[in-house]
Short mmCIF file of C-alpha atoms in Angstrom, two decimals:
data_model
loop_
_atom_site.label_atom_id
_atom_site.label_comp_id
_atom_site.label_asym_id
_atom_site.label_seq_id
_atom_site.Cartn_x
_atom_site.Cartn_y
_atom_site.Cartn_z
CA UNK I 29 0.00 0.00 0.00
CA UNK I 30 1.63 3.25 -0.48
CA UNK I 31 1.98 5.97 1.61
CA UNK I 32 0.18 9.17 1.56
CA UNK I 33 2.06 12.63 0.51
CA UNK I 34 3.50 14.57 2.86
CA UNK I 35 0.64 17.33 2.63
CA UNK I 36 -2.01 15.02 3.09
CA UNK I 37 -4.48 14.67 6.22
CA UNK I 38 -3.71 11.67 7.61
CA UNK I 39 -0.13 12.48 7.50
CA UNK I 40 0.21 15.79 9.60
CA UNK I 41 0.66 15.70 13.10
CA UNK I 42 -2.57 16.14 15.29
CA UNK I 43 -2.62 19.21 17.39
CA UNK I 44 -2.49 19.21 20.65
CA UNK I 45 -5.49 20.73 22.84
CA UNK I 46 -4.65 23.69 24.98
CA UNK I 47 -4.88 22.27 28.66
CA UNK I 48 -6.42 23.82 31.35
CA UNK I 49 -10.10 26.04 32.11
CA UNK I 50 -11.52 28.74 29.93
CA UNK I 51 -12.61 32.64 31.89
CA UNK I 52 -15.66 31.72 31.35
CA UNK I 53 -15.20 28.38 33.42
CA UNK I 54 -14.10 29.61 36.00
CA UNK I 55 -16.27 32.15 36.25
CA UNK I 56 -19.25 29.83 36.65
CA UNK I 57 -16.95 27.75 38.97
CA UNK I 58 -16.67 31.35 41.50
CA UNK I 59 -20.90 32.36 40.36
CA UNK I 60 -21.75 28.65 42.20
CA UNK I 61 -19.49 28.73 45.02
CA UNK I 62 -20.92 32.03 45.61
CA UNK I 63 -24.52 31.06 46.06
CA UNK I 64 -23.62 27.66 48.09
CA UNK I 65 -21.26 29.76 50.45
CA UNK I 66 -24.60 31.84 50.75
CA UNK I 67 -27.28 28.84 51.53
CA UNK I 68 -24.91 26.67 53.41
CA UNK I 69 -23.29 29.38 56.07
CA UNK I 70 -26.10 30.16 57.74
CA UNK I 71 -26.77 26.59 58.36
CA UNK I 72 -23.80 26.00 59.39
CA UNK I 73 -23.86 28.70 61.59
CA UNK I 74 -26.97 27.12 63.20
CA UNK I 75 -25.07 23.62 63.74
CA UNK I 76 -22.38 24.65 65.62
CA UNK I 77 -24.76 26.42 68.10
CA UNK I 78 -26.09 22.64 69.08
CA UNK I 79 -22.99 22.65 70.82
CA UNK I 80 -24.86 23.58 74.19
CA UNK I 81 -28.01 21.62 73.11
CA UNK I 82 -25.77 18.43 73.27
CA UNK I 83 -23.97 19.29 76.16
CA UNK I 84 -27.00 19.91 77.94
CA UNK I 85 -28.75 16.22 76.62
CA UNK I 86 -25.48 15.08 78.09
CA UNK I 87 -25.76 16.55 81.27
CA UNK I 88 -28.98 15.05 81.71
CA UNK I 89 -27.86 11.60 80.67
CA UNK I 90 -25.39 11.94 83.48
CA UNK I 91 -27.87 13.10 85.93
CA UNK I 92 -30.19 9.85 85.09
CA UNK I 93 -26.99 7.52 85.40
CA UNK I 94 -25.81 9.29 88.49
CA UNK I 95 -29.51 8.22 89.94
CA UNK I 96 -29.55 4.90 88.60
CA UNK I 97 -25.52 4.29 89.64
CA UNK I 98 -26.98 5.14 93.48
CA UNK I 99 -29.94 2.99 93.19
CA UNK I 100 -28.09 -0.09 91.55
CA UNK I 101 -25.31 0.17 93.97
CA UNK I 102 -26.99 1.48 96.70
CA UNK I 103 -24.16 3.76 97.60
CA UNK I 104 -24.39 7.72 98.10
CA UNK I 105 -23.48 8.76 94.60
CA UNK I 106 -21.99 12.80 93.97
CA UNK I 107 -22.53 15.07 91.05
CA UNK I 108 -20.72 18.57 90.41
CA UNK I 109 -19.82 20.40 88.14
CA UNK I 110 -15.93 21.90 88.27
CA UNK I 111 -14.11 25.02 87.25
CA UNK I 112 -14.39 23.99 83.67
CA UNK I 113 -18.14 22.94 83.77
CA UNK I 114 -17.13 19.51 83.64
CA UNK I 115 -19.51 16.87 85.28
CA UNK I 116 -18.11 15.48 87.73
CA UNK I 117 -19.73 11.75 88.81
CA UNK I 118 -18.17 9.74 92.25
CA UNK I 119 -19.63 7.47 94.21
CA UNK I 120 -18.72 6.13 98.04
CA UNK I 121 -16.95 3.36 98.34
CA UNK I 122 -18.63 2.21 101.43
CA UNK I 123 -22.57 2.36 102.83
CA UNK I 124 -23.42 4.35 104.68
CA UNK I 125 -21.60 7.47 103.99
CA UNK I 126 -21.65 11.41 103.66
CA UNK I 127 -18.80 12.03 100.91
CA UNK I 128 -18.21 10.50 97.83
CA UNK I 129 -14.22 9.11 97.85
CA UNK I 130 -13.61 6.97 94.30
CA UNK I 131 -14.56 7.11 90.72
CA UNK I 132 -17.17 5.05 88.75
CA UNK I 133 -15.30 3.37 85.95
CA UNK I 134 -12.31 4.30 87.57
CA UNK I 135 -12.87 8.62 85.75
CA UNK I 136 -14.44 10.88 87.41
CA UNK I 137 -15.35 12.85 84.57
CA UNK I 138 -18.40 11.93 82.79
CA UNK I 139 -18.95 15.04 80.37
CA UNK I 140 -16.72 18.15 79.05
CA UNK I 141 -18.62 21.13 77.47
CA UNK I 142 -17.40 22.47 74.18
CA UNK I 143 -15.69 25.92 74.34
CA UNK I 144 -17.74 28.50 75.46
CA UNK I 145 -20.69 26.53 77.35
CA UNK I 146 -20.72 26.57 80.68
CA UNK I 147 -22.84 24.71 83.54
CA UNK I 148 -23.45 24.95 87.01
CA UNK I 149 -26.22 24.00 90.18
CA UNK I 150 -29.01 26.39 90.44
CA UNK I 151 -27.30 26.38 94.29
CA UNK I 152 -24.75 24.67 95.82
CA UNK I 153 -21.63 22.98 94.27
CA UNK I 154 -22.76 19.55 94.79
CA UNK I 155 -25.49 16.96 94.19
CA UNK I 156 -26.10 13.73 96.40
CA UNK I 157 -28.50 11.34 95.06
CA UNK I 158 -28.88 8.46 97.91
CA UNK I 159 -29.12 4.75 97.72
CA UNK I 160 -32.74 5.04 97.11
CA UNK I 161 -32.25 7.54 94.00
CA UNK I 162 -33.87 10.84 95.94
CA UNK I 163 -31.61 14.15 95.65
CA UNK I 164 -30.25 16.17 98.66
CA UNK I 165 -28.35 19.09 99.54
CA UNK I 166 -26.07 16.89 101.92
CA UNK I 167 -24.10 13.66 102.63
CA UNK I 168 -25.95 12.37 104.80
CA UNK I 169 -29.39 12.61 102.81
CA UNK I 170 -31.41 14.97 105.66
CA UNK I 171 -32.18 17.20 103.34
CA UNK I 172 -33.82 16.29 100.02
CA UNK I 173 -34.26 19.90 97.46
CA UNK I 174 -35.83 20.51 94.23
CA UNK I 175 -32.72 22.00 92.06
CA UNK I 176 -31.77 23.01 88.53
CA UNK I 177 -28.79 22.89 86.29
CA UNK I 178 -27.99 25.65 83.69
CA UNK I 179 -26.24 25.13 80.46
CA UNK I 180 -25.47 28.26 79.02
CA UNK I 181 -28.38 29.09 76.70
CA UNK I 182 -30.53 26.09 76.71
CA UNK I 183 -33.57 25.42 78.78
CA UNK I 184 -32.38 24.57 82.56
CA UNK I 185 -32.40 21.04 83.70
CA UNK I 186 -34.97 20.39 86.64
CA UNK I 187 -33.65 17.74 89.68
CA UNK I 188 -36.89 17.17 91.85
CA UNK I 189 -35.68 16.19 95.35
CA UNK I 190 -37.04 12.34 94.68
CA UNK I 191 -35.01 11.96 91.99
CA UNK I 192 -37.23 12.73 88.43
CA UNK I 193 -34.91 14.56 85.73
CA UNK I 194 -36.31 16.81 83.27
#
C-alpha cells in the first residue's frame, strides 16, 4: 500500500489541545461557590450552636446515670460540676456514707462542654443522690431539694428532690 504525501491529512501531526479552564469556566466555577457559600453558612452557623443543646442532653444523661448508679449500687453517689463545667460523677466506696471518695469506671469525669458553654447547680456545688435515687443538699441525705442545672443558653435542667430529671 503506499503511503500518503506529505501534505495530506492523515499524515500531519494532530494538534495538541490547549490544557487547562476557559474565563468563562471559572467564572461559573466562583458564580456557584458564591450562592452555596450563601445557603450553606447560615446553616452552618446554626449547627455549631447545638454545641450547648448536646452538652446539655449530656448533662442530663449523666444526671439519670448518676440516679440509677446510686440505686443499683446502693451507695451515696456525687454530682458537680468543676471550674471547667465539667460533670463530675463519684460514688462512696462504702454504705453508709456522707462524701463520695472513688470514681465510677475508675474517671471521674463523665462530660466536658465544648468551648464556650458553661454549667453549674441552680445552688450549691454539689449533688447527692442516695441509695434510694432521691436528691439532697447533703451527705448524709437529711435534706432532700428541688434544684436546677444551667447550660449556658438552653432550657435549665430540673432535679426534683425524689429523683425525676427533666
Amino acid at each position: 500500500m503506499p503511503l500518503a504525501p506529505a501534505d495530506h491529512p492523515k499524515r500531519r501531526p494532530a494538534r495538541r489541545r490547549a490544557r487547562g479552564f476557559t474565563m468563562m469556566e471559572l467564572i461559573v466555577v466562583i458564580v456557584i461557590s458564591g450562592v452555596l457559600a450563601a445557603v450553606v453558612l447560615p446553616k452552618f452557623d446554626v449547627a455549631t450552636g447545638a454545641g450547648g443543646r448536646a452538652y446539655a442532653d449530656t448533662v442530663k444523661a449523666g444526671m439519670r446515670y448518676a440516679r440509677s448508679v446510686a440505686v443499683g449500687h446502693r451507695r451515696l453517689v456525687c454530682v458537680s460540676f468543676d471550674a471547667n463545667s465539667r460533670l463530675i460523677i463519684r460514688i462512696a466506696s462504702v454504705n453508709p456514707a456522707t462524701t463520695c471518695d472513688a470514681d465510677i469506671d475508675g474517671n471521674s469525669v463523665f462530660a466536658t462542654p465544648p468551648s464556650g458553654i458553661t454549667a453549674a447547680w441552680s445552688s450549691g456545688t454539689v449533688g447527692y443522690f442516695q441509695p434510694n435515687g432521691w436528691l439532697t443538699i447533703d451527705g448524709a441525705g437529711l435534706t432532700g431539694m428541688n434544684r436546677t442545672v444551667t447550660v449556658t443558653g438552653e432550657t435549665p435542667i430540673s432535679v426534683n428532690w425524689f429523683g425525676r430529671i427533666d
